[in-house]
Structures are given as C-alpha cells and as structure tokens.
PDB file of C-alpha atoms and ligand atoms in Angstrom:
ATOM      1  CA  MET A 559       9.037  14.643   0.557  1.00 95.00           C
ATOM      2  CA  ASN A 560       8.920  11.379  -1.491  1.00 97.00           C
ATOM      3  CA  LEU A 561       8.275   8.445   0.614  1.00 98.00           C
ATOM      4  CA  ILE A 562       7.832   4.675   0.199  1.00 98.00           C
ATOM      5  CA  LEU A 563       5.903   2.518   2.737  1.00 98.00           C
ATOM      6  CA  LEU A 564       7.121  -1.147   2.581  1.00 98.00           C
ATOM      7  CA  GLY A 565       5.633  -3.991   4.425  1.00 97.00           C
ATOM      8  CA  GLY A 566       3.782  -7.251   3.875  1.00 97.00           C
ATOM      9  CA  PRO A 567       0.128  -7.298   2.835  1.00 97.00           C
ATOM     10  CA  GLY A 568      -1.929  -6.071   5.783  1.00 97.00           C
ATOM     11  CA  ALA A 569       1.127  -4.458   7.628  1.00 98.00           C
ATOM     12  CA  GLY A 570      -0.936  -1.209   7.642  1.00 97.00           C
ATOM     13  CA  LYS A 571       0.575   0.750   4.849  1.00 97.00           C
ATOM     14  CA  GLY A 572      -2.725   2.031   3.388  1.00 96.00           C
ATOM     15  CA  THR A 573      -3.838   2.978   7.053  1.00 96.00           C
ATOM     16  CA  GLN A 574      -0.766   4.938   7.730  1.00 97.00           C
ATOM     17  CA  ALA A 575      -0.797   6.492   4.116  1.00 97.00           C
ATOM     18  CA  LYS A 576      -4.277   7.910   4.827  1.00 95.00           C
ATOM     19  CA  LYS A 577      -3.036   9.633   8.012  1.00 96.00           C
ATOM     20  CA  LEU A 578       0.229  10.956   6.336  1.00 97.00           C
ATOM     21  CA  ILE A 579      -1.869  12.482   3.503  1.00 95.00           C
ATOM     22  CA  GLU A 580      -3.687  14.573   6.091  1.00 94.00           C
ATOM     23  CA  LYS A 581      -0.741  15.589   8.023  1.00 95.00           C
ATOM     24  CA  TYR A 582       1.815  16.246   5.065  1.00 95.00           C
ATOM     25  CA  GLN A 583      -0.720  17.293   2.344  1.00 96.00           C
ATOM     26  CA  ILE A 584       0.909  14.988  -0.301  1.00 97.00           C
ATOM     27  CA  PRO A 585      -1.151  12.249  -2.287  1.00 97.00           C
ATOM     28  CA  GLN A 586      -0.827   8.612  -1.693  1.00 97.00           C
ATOM     29  CA  VAL A 587      -0.025   6.563  -4.683  1.00 97.00           C
ATOM     30  CA  SER A 588      -1.415   3.019  -4.222  1.00 96.00           C
ATOM     31  CA  THR A 589      -1.004   0.707  -7.143  1.00 97.00           C
ATOM     32  CA  GLY A 590      -3.466  -1.626  -5.602  1.00 95.00           C
ATOM     33  CA  ASP A 591      -6.180   1.177  -5.416  1.00 94.00           C
ATOM     34  CA  ILE A 592      -5.452   2.139  -9.160  1.00 95.00           C
ATOM     35  CA  LEU A 593      -5.678  -1.576 -10.102  1.00 96.00           C
ATOM     36  CA  ARG A 594      -9.025  -2.130  -8.402  1.00 94.00           C
ATOM     37  CA  GLU A 595     -10.405   1.037  -9.875  1.00 93.00           C
ATOM     38  CA  ALA A 596      -9.413  -0.283 -13.422  1.00 95.00           C
ATOM     39  CA  VAL A 597     -11.008  -3.801 -12.679  1.00 94.00           C
ATOM     40  CA  LYS A 598     -14.346  -1.944 -11.432  1.00 93.00           C
ATOM     41  CA  GLU A 599     -14.296   0.185 -14.596  1.00 95.00           C
ATOM     42  CA  GLY A 600     -13.706  -2.889 -16.770  1.00 96.00           C
ATOM     43  CA  THR A 601     -10.854  -1.144 -18.670  1.00 96.00           C
ATOM     44  CA  PRO A 602      -8.398  -3.129 -20.734  1.00 93.00           C
ATOM     45  CA  LEU A 603      -5.926  -2.775 -17.810  1.00 94.00           C
ATOM     46  CA  GLY A 604      -8.406  -4.031 -15.359  1.00 95.00           C
ATOM     47  CA  LYS A 605      -9.221  -7.065 -17.517  1.00 94.00           C
ATOM     48  CA  LYS A 606      -5.571  -7.932 -17.616  1.00 93.00           C
ATOM     49  CA  ALA A 607      -4.999  -7.328 -13.787  1.00 96.00           C
ATOM     50  CA  LYS A 608      -7.780  -9.172 -12.444  1.00 95.00           C
ATOM     51  CA  GLU A 609      -6.738 -12.673 -12.979  1.00 94.00           C
ATOM     52  CA  PHE A 610      -3.294 -11.947 -11.190  1.00 96.00           C
ATOM     53  CA  MET A 611      -5.028 -10.173  -8.324  1.00 96.00           C
ATOM     54  CA  ASP A 612      -7.630 -12.920  -7.741  1.00 94.00           C
ATOM     55  CA  ALA A 613      -4.642 -15.535  -7.715  1.00 93.00           C
ATOM     56  CA  GLY A 614      -2.836 -13.383  -5.126  1.00 94.00           C
ATOM     57  CA  GLN A 615      -0.036 -13.027  -7.738  1.00 95.00           C
ATOM     58  CA  LEU A 616       1.776  -9.900  -8.950  1.00 97.00           C
ATOM     59  CA  VAL A 617       0.601  -7.916 -12.031  1.00 97.00           C
ATOM     60  CA  PRO A 618       3.422  -7.922 -14.485  1.00 97.00           C
ATOM     61  CA  ASP A 619       6.112  -5.291 -13.655  1.00 97.00           C
ATOM     62  CA  GLU A 620       5.868  -3.417 -17.074  1.00 95.00           C
ATOM     63  CA  VAL A 621       2.059  -2.846 -16.521  1.00 95.00           C
ATOM     64  CA  VAL A 622       2.506  -1.401 -12.992  1.00 97.00           C
ATOM     65  CA  ILE A 623       5.720   0.621 -13.740  1.00 97.00           C
ATOM     66  CA  GLY A 624       3.814   2.323 -16.593  1.00 95.00           C
ATOM     67  CA  ILE A 625       0.946   3.232 -14.178  1.00 95.00           C
ATOM     68  CA  VAL A 626       3.186   4.599 -11.721  1.00 97.00           C
ATOM     69  CA  GLU A 627       5.298   6.580 -14.047  1.00 96.00           C
ATOM     70  CA  GLU A 628       2.212   8.309 -15.570  1.00 96.00           C
ATOM     71  CA  ARG A 629       0.940   9.124 -12.002  1.00 96.00           C
ATOM     72  CA  LEU A 630       4.092  10.669 -10.749  1.00 97.00           C
ATOM     73  CA  LYS A 631       4.205  13.147 -13.574  1.00 95.00           C
ATOM     74  CA  GLN A 632       0.875  14.607 -12.410  1.00 96.00           C
ATOM     75  CA  PRO A 633       1.062  18.103 -10.903  1.00 96.00           C
ATOM     76  CA  ASP A 634      -0.045  16.959  -7.441  1.00 96.00           C
ATOM     77  CA  CYS A 635       2.922  14.736  -7.108  1.00 97.00           C
ATOM     78  CA  GLN A 636       5.364  17.512  -7.559  1.00 95.00           C
ATOM     79  CA  LYS A 637       5.588  18.494  -3.854  1.00 93.00           C
ATOM     80  CA  GLY A 638       5.833  14.890  -2.729  1.00 97.00           C
ATOM     81  CA  PHE A 639       4.116  11.589  -2.632  1.00 98.00           C
ATOM     82  CA  ILE A 640       3.546   8.372  -0.597  1.00 98.00           C
ATOM     83  CA  LEU A 641       4.076   5.217  -2.486  1.00 98.00           C
ATOM     84  CA  ASP A 642       1.914   2.326  -0.902  1.00 97.00           C
ATOM     85  CA  GLY A 643       2.241  -1.038  -2.509  1.00 97.00           C
ATOM     86  CA  PHE A 644       4.833  -0.015  -5.129  1.00 98.00           C
ATOM     87  CA  PRO A 645       7.620  -1.045  -5.688  1.00 98.00           C
ATOM     88  CA  ARG A 646       7.015  -4.669  -4.933  1.00 98.00           C
ATOM     89  CA  THR A 647       9.869  -6.251  -7.019  1.00 98.00           C
ATOM     90  CA  VAL A 648      13.551  -5.204  -7.372  1.00 98.00           C
ATOM     91  CA  PRO A 649      12.956  -4.578 -11.113  1.00 98.00           C
ATOM     92  CA  GLN A 650      10.166  -2.143 -10.141  1.00 98.00           C
ATOM     93  CA  ALA A 651      12.460  -0.304  -7.542  1.00 98.00           C
ATOM     94  CA  GLU A 652      15.121   0.103 -10.360  1.00 98.00           C
ATOM     95  CA  ALA A 653      12.554   1.463 -12.723  1.00 98.00           C
ATOM     96  CA  LEU A 654      11.312   3.799 -10.111  1.00 98.00           C
ATOM     97  CA  ASP A 655      14.826   5.067  -9.598  1.00 98.00           C
ATOM     98  CA  GLN A 656      15.313   5.850 -13.330  1.00 98.00           C
ATOM     99  CA  VAL A 657      11.847   7.531 -13.658  1.00 97.00           C
ATOM    100  CA  LEU A 658      12.717   9.814 -10.684  1.00 97.00           C
ATOM    101  CA  ALA A 659      16.140  10.478 -12.074  1.00 97.00           C
ATOM    102  CA  LYS A 660      14.656  11.681 -15.299  1.00 96.00           C
ATOM    103  CA  MET A 661      12.466  14.094 -13.291  1.00 94.00           C
ATOM    104  CA  ASN A 662      15.516  15.246 -11.306  1.00 96.00           C
ATOM    105  CA  SER A 663      14.007  13.810  -8.251  1.00 97.00           C
ATOM    106  CA  GLY A 664      14.523  10.801  -5.843  1.00 97.00           C
ATOM    107  CA  ILE A 665      13.309   8.936  -2.886  1.00 98.00           C
ATOM    108  CA  ASP A 666      13.775  10.482   0.547  1.00 97.00           C
ATOM    109  CA  HIS A 667      12.590   7.888   3.061  1.00 97.00           C
ATOM    110  CA  VAL A 668      11.666   4.202   2.862  1.00 98.00           C
ATOM    111  CA  ILE A 669       9.893   3.007   5.940  1.00 98.00           C
ATOM    112  CA  SER A 670       9.291  -0.725   6.349  1.00 98.00           C
ATOM    113  CA  ILE A 671       6.447  -1.726   8.652  1.00 98.00           C
ATOM    114  CA  GLU A 672       7.121  -5.131  10.146  1.00 98.00           C
ATOM    115  CA  VAL A 673       4.333  -7.504  11.240  1.00 98.00           C
ATOM    116  CA  ASP A 674       4.322 -11.355  11.913  1.00 96.00           C
ATOM    117  CA  GLU A 675       2.861 -13.469   9.299  1.00 96.00           C
ATOM    118  CA  GLU A 676       0.143 -14.886  11.366  1.00 96.00           C
ATOM    119  CA  GLU A 677      -1.056 -11.349  12.478  1.00 97.00           C
ATOM    120  CA  LEU A 678      -1.054 -10.382   8.779  1.00 98.00           C
ATOM    121  CA  VAL A 679      -3.604 -13.180   8.132  1.00 98.00           C
ATOM    122  CA  THR A 680      -5.892 -12.066  10.975  1.00 98.00           C
ATOM    123  CA  ARG A 681      -5.671  -8.289   9.970  1.00 98.00           C
ATOM    124  CA  LEU A 682      -6.375  -9.136   6.238  1.00 98.00           C
ATOM    125  CA  THR A 683      -9.228 -11.587   6.725  1.00 98.00           C
ATOM    126  CA  GLY A 684     -10.966  -9.062   9.075  1.00 98.00           C
ATOM    127  CA  ARG A 685     -10.367  -5.975   6.746  1.00 98.00           C
ATOM    128  CA  ARG A 686     -13.279  -4.080   5.497  1.00 97.00           C
ATOM    129  CA  THR A 687     -12.861  -1.342   2.959  1.00 95.00           C
ATOM    130  CA  CYS A 688     -15.157   1.519   2.009  1.00 95.00           C
ATOM    131  CA  ARG A 689     -16.375   1.222  -1.558  1.00 92.00           C
ATOM    132  CA  ASN A 690     -16.455   5.000  -1.774  1.00 91.00           C
ATOM    133  CA  CYS A 691     -13.494   6.468  -0.344  1.00 90.00           C
ATOM    134  CA  GLY A 692     -11.180   3.476   0.271  1.00 90.00           C
ATOM    135  CA  GLN A 693     -10.719   3.789   3.966  1.00 93.00           C
ATOM    136  CA  MET A 694      -9.896   0.714   5.757  1.00 95.00           C
ATOM    137  CA  TYR A 695     -11.361  -0.739   8.860  1.00 97.00           C
ATOM    138  CA  HIS A 696     -10.889  -4.035  10.812  1.00 97.00           C
ATOM    139  CA  ILE A 697     -13.806  -5.939  12.343  1.00 97.00           C
ATOM    140  CA  LYS A 698     -12.021  -6.266  15.688  1.00 96.00           C
ATOM    141  CA  PHE A 699      -9.100  -4.080  15.702  1.00 96.00           C
ATOM    142  CA  ASN A 700     -10.422  -0.824  14.088  1.00 96.00           C
ATOM    143  CA  PRO A 701     -14.176  -1.169  13.816  1.00 97.00           C
ATOM    144  CA  PRO A 702     -16.272   1.639  12.238  1.00 98.00           C
ATOM    145  CA  LYS A 703     -18.655   3.381  14.653  1.00 98.00           C
ATOM    146  CA  GLN A 704     -21.633   1.816  12.819  1.00 97.00           C
ATOM    147  CA  GLU A 705     -21.240  -1.759  11.488  1.00 96.00           C
ATOM    148  CA  GLY A 706     -20.892  -1.804   7.588  1.00 97.00           C
ATOM    149  CA  VAL A 707     -20.854   2.037   7.308  1.00 98.00           C
ATOM    150  CA  CYS A 708     -17.694   4.214   6.622  1.00 98.00           C
ATOM    151  CA  ASP A 709     -16.999   6.867   9.490  1.00 97.00           C
ATOM    152  CA  LYS A 710     -15.433   9.294   7.019  1.00 95.00           C
ATOM    153  CA  CYS A 711     -18.029   9.313   4.186  1.00 97.00           C
ATOM    154  CA  GLY A 712     -21.108   7.096   5.092  1.00 98.00           C
ATOM    155  CA  GLY A 713     -20.011   4.717   2.285  1.00 97.00           C
ATOM    156  CA  GLU A 714     -20.714   1.054   2.315  1.00 98.00           C
ATOM    157  CA  LEU A 715     -18.024  -1.129   3.737  1.00 98.00           C
ATOM    158  CA  TYR A 716     -17.137  -4.441   1.777  1.00 97.00           C
ATOM    159  CA  GLN A 717     -14.689  -7.275   2.051  1.00 97.00           C
ATOM    160  CA  ARG A 718     -12.190  -7.372  -0.912  1.00 94.00           C
ATOM    161  CA  ASP A 719     -12.286 -10.466  -3.082  1.00 92.00           C
ATOM    162  CA  ASP A 720      -8.715 -11.153  -2.383  1.00 95.00           C
ATOM    163  CA  ASP A 721      -8.998 -10.891   1.418  1.00 97.00           C
ATOM    164  CA  ASN A 722      -9.986 -14.547   1.978  1.00 96.00           C
ATOM    165  CA  GLU A 723      -7.596 -16.941   3.752  1.00 95.00           C
ATOM    166  CA  ALA A 724      -6.432 -18.971   0.703  1.00 96.00           C
ATOM    167  CA  THR A 725      -5.580 -15.908  -1.406  1.00 97.00           C
ATOM    168  CA  VAL A 726      -3.989 -14.228   1.626  1.00 97.00           C
ATOM    169  CA  ARG A 727      -1.714 -17.153   2.049  1.00 97.00           C
ATOM    170  CA  SER A 728      -0.578 -16.888  -1.629  1.00 96.00           C
ATOM    171  CA  ARG A 729      -0.042 -13.076  -1.318  1.00 97.00           C
ATOM    172  CA  LEU A 730       2.108 -13.809   1.703  1.00 97.00           C
ATOM    173  CA  ALA A 731       4.134 -16.358  -0.421  1.00 97.00           C
ATOM    174  CA  THR A 732       4.520 -13.892  -3.272  1.00 97.00           C
ATOM    175  CA  TYR A 733       5.591 -11.050  -0.842  1.00 97.00           C
ATOM    176  CA  ASN A 734       8.274 -13.401   0.827  1.00 97.00           C
ATOM    177  CA  GLN A 735       9.700 -14.373  -2.571  1.00 98.00           C
ATOM    178  CA  ALA A 736       9.454 -11.173  -4.495  1.00 98.00           C
ATOM    179  CA  THR A 737       9.035  -8.016  -2.305  1.00 98.00           C
ATOM    180  CA  LYS A 738      11.165  -8.864   0.740  1.00 97.00           C
ATOM    181  CA  PRO A 739      14.489  -8.341  -1.242  1.00 97.00           C
ATOM    182  CA  LEU A 740      13.479  -4.681  -1.384  1.00 98.00           C
ATOM    183  CA  VAL A 741      14.485  -4.285   2.339  1.00 97.00           C
ATOM    184  CA  ASP A 742      18.120  -5.014   1.298  1.00 97.00           C
ATOM    185  CA  TYR A 743      17.843  -2.989  -1.807  1.00 98.00           C
ATOM    186  CA  TYR A 744      16.903   0.127   0.207  1.00 98.00           C
ATOM    187  CA  ALA A 745      19.166  -0.534   3.193  1.00 97.00           C
ATOM    188  CA  GLY A 746      22.021  -0.834   0.625  1.00 97.00           C
ATOM    189  CA  LYS A 747      21.015   2.799  -0.486  1.00 96.00           C
ATOM    190  CA  GLY A 748      21.052   3.913   3.208  1.00 96.00           C
ATOM    191  CA  LEU A 749      17.314   4.838   2.946  1.00 97.00           C
ATOM    192  CA  LEU A 750      15.590   2.114   4.918  1.00 98.00           C
ATOM    193  CA  ARG A 751      13.998   2.704   8.451  1.00 97.00           C
ATOM    194  CA  THR A 752      12.303  -0.280  10.027  1.00 97.00           C
ATOM    195  CA  ILE A 753       9.489   0.082  12.595  1.00 97.00           C
ATOM    196  CA  PRO A 754       7.500  -2.682  14.369  1.00 97.00           C
ATOM    197  CA  GLY A 755       3.890  -2.651  13.182  1.00 96.00           C
ATOM    198  CA  ALA A 756       2.306  -4.218  16.223  1.00 95.00           C
ATOM    199  CA  GLY A 757       0.584  -1.823  18.500  1.00 95.00           C
ATOM    200  CA  GLN A 758      -1.876   1.006  18.244  1.00 96.00           C
ATOM    201  CA  ILE A 759      -2.250   2.701  14.876  1.00 96.00           C
ATOM    202  CA  ASP A 760      -1.735   6.159  16.395  1.00 97.00           C
ATOM    203  CA  ASP A 761       1.531   5.015  18.068  1.00 97.00           C
ATOM    204  CA  ILE A 762       2.823   3.604  14.826  1.00 98.00           C
ATOM    205  CA  PHE A 763       1.888   6.945  13.043  1.00 98.00           C
ATOM    206  CA  ASN A 764       3.840   8.885  15.667  1.00 97.00           C
ATOM    207  CA  LYS A 765       6.918   6.783  15.062  1.00 97.00           C
ATOM    208  CA  ILE A 766       6.636   7.320  11.290  1.00 97.00           C
ATOM    209  CA  CYS A 767       6.341  11.167  11.931  1.00 97.00           C
ATOM    210  CA  SER A 768       9.436  11.145  14.100  1.00 96.00           C
ATOM    211  CA  ILE A 769      11.378   9.546  11.333  1.00 95.00           C
ATOM    212  CA  LEU A 770      10.192  12.065   8.814  1.00 94.00           C
ATOM    213  CA  GLY A 771      11.208  14.627  11.280  1.00 86.00           C
ATOM    214  CA  GLN A 772       8.581  17.271  10.343  1.00 69.00           C
TER     215      GLN A 772
HETATM  216  P1  ADP B 838      -1.809  -2.756   3.967  1.00 76.33           P
HETATM  217  O1  ADP B 838      -2.127  -1.440   3.201  1.00 76.33           O
HETATM  218  O2  ADP B 838      -0.431  -2.745   4.357  1.00 76.33           O
HETATM  219  O3  ADP B 838      -2.409  -3.988   3.091  1.00 76.33           O
HETATM  220  P2  ADP B 838      -4.102  -1.911   5.701  1.00 76.33           P
HETATM  221  O4  ADP B 838      -3.719  -0.565   6.184  1.00 76.33           O
HETATM  222  O5  ADP B 838      -5.142  -2.080   4.800  1.00 76.33           O
HETATM  223  O6  ADP B 838      -2.775  -2.773   5.116  1.00 76.33           O
HETATM  224  O7  ADP B 838      -4.370  -2.645   7.059  1.00 76.33           O
HETATM  225  C1  ADP B 838      -4.834  -4.090   6.973  1.00 76.33           C
HETATM  226  C2  ADP B 838      -5.778  -4.318   8.121  1.00 76.33           C
HETATM  227  O8  ADP B 838      -5.319  -4.255   9.412  1.00 76.33           O
HETATM  228  C3  ADP B 838      -7.080  -3.293   8.159  1.00 76.33           C
HETATM  229  O9  ADP B 838      -8.145  -4.119   8.415  1.00 76.33           O
HETATM  230  C4  ADP B 838      -6.653  -2.274   9.236  1.00 76.33           C
HETATM  231  O10 ADP B 838      -7.775  -1.779   9.796  1.00 76.33           O
HETATM  232  C5  ADP B 838      -5.836  -3.144  10.172  1.00 76.33           C
HETATM  233  N1  ADP B 838      -4.790  -2.501  10.872  1.00 76.33           N
HETATM  234  C6  ADP B 838      -3.909  -1.462  10.401  1.00 76.33           C
HETATM  235  N2  ADP B 838      -3.076  -1.054  11.223  1.00 76.33           N
HETATM  236  C7  ADP B 838      -3.234  -1.804  12.385  1.00 76.33           C
HETATM  237  C8  ADP B 838      -2.681  -1.907  13.714  1.00 76.33           C
HETATM  238  N3  ADP B 838      -1.576  -1.148  14.048  1.00 76.33           N
HETATM  239  N4  ADP B 838      -3.192  -2.858  14.650  1.00 76.33           N
HETATM  240  C9  ADP B 838      -4.215  -3.699  14.247  1.00 76.33           C
HETATM  241  N5  ADP B 838      -4.774  -3.671  13.054  1.00 76.33           N
HETATM  242  C10 ADP B 838      -4.310  -2.828  12.200  1.00 76.33           C
HETATM  243  P1  ADP B 839      -2.316  -5.238   0.114  1.00 76.33           P
HETATM  244  O1  ADP B 839      -3.343  -4.664   0.769  1.00 76.33           O
HETATM  245  O2  ADP B 839      -2.045  -6.696   0.011  1.00 76.33           O
HETATM  246  O3  ADP B 839      -1.043  -4.512   0.339  1.00 76.33           O
HETATM  247  P2  ADP B 839      -2.754  -4.049  -2.576  1.00 76.33           P
HETATM  248  O4  ADP B 839      -4.017  -3.386  -2.575  1.00 76.33           O
HETATM  249  O5  ADP B 839      -1.435  -3.300  -2.526  1.00 76.33           O
HETATM  250  O6  ADP B 839      -2.728  -5.213  -1.480  1.00 76.33           O
HETATM  251  O7  ADP B 839      -2.662  -4.951  -3.899  1.00 76.33           O
HETATM  252  C1  ADP B 839      -3.625  -5.869  -4.377  1.00 76.33           C
HETATM  253  C2  ADP B 839      -3.153  -6.804  -5.423  1.00 76.33           C
HETATM  254  O8  ADP B 839      -2.842  -5.859  -6.639  1.00 76.33           O
HETATM  255  C3  ADP B 839      -1.856  -7.408  -5.186  1.00 76.33           C
HETATM  256  O9  ADP B 839      -2.048  -8.684  -4.771  1.00 76.33           O
HETATM  257  C4  ADP B 839      -1.360  -7.561  -6.773  1.00 76.33           C
HETATM  258  O10 ADP B 839      -1.982  -8.582  -7.477  1.00 76.33           O
HETATM  259  C5  ADP B 839      -1.639  -6.155  -7.418  1.00 76.33           C
HETATM  260  N1  ADP B 839      -0.683  -5.183  -7.309  1.00 76.33           N
HETATM  261  C6  ADP B 839      -0.657  -4.124  -6.396  1.00 76.33           C
HETATM  262  N2  ADP B 839       0.530  -3.399  -6.456  1.00 76.33           N
HETATM  263  C7  ADP B 839       1.324  -3.981  -7.376  1.00 76.33           C
HETATM  264  C8  ADP B 839       2.653  -3.904  -7.771  1.00 76.33           C
HETATM  265  N3  ADP B 839       3.437  -2.830  -7.292  1.00 76.33           N
HETATM  266  N4  ADP B 839       3.131  -4.883  -8.570  1.00 76.33           N
HETATM  267  C9  ADP B 839       2.326  -5.920  -9.004  1.00 76.33           C
HETATM  268  N5  ADP B 839       1.150  -6.212  -8.739  1.00 76.33           N
HETATM  269  C10 ADP B 839       0.525  -5.380  -7.787  1.00 76.33           C
HETATM  270 ZN1   ZN B 840     -15.666   6.105   2.949  1.00 76.33          ZN
END
C-alpha cells in the first residue's frame, strides 16, 4: 500500500504516520525528518537545506525529489510506504508519478487532513519532538507522561527551531501558495480522500484506517 498524507504543517501527518507504521508495518518517508537529520549531521545537503527551513520556505524541488527517489528504491519500501511532507509542490508530485511509473508502481491513496489555520498555529507552537526517535507531543493536547521526556524511548523532548510563531506563519503562507494545489491534482486523479483533522488523535486514526479498508 502506497500512501500519501497531505495537510498543512501541524495537521497531524507525522502523528498519524507513526500509528500507521505500527498497524500496517510499512515505513514512513518524511522529507522533513531526512532533511533535519542532514542538518544535524552537517552534510552538504544539510548545509544547503538549513537556510530554507529556518525561513519557513521550501527546499528546492530537485533536492527533495532526489532524496525521495533514492529512499523509495530501498528494499523496505517495496511492500509499501507512507509519504509524509512529500510531495509539497505540483512539480514534486509529477516527478513522484514518474519515479513510481519507472518502478511499475503508483500511489494507492491520498488522504488530506484538514485543520483550520489558527489551530495549526496552536498545534505547531506547542509541539515538542523527541530528539532520539522523532515522536511528536503537544504541551496541551498530547503531553508526555513526564514533562520533557519521550514516553516511547525516554529521549529528550525539544522544540524545533522552526516551530516559533513567525516561522510558522511563513510556513503556512508557503503551504497555501505551493502545496494546496495538490488537493486538486490528486482529486483530478480520483485518489483524494479528505478528512477533518479536528478531534481526538485515535478517532482520526480510525477514519484513516476505514478509508484504507484493511
Ligand atoms: P505534521 O506532521 O502534520 O506537521 P504533527 O503530527 O507533528 O503534524 O502534529 C503537530 C502537533 O499537533 C503535535 O504537537 C501533535 O502532538 C499535535 N496533534 C496531532 N494531532 C492532533 C489532534 N488530533 N489534536 C490535537 N493536537 C494534535
Ligand atoms: P511540518 O511539520 O511543517 O509538516 P516538515 O518536517 O515536513 O514540517 O518540514 C520542515 C521543513 O523541511 C519545511 O518547512 C521545508 O523547509 C522542508 N521540507 C520538508 N519537506 C519538503 C518538501 N517536500 N519540499 C521542500 N521542502 C521540504
Ligand atoms: Zn523518543
């Protein structure tokens, strides 16, 4: 099963992806996670990406397309994958179609998680992320059992550099301009399903699973 999770920054894509990995035993491919790892390691990719990420802008298409193409060829993606945060532009979506076509594969489902803009700001500015395993929490909506400590692995929770209000606003503007057109792109292909992203994390998860029908 090849799945794309769409939705604004903070819509809950990563949170749902982590639950889908467990249920369906397929990997999550998050371009944000891959880029943050490269920044942390100080690789040439990380050096190039950091400025864009800090400004709430998109990393150039050719850079992320190359990353995803390489990732999808790995053996663990052969039985399926969950794309989270990619594609984010129409050229990325077109490139993805071509990459998958070359592999005799394609996208099975696109699920768009819809959340109001002000709610996205509240979610992102209160988000905390595990430095070790990447699990997300929210200081009010989904707090860890012990403040600052990951429930899953005991790792330290931190606030991402780009989860401050000013950068969040610019990420939202980028989303509206560059990423929203993907809703029409996938609706046109008959692949799009939209779900409201307000409500309990588990309820949203159940809706996604019923769409996936397995
Ligand atoms: P995305 O990957 O789409 O940017 P995340 O999954 O990281 O979004 O979620 C953003 C923030 O919102 C996190 O702090 C997360 O704990 C919180 N969150 C996720 N789903 C919900 C929900 N249904 N209700 C309230 N908060 C949520
Ligand atoms: P969010 O939690 O907002 O969904 P991500 O972790 O997916 O954030 O992405 C963080 C940043 O990484 C983005 O603001 C952008 O700079 C960069 N990035 C991630 N995915 C892409 C992509 N597909 N295309 C371009 N830039 C990307
Ligand atoms: Zn952790």
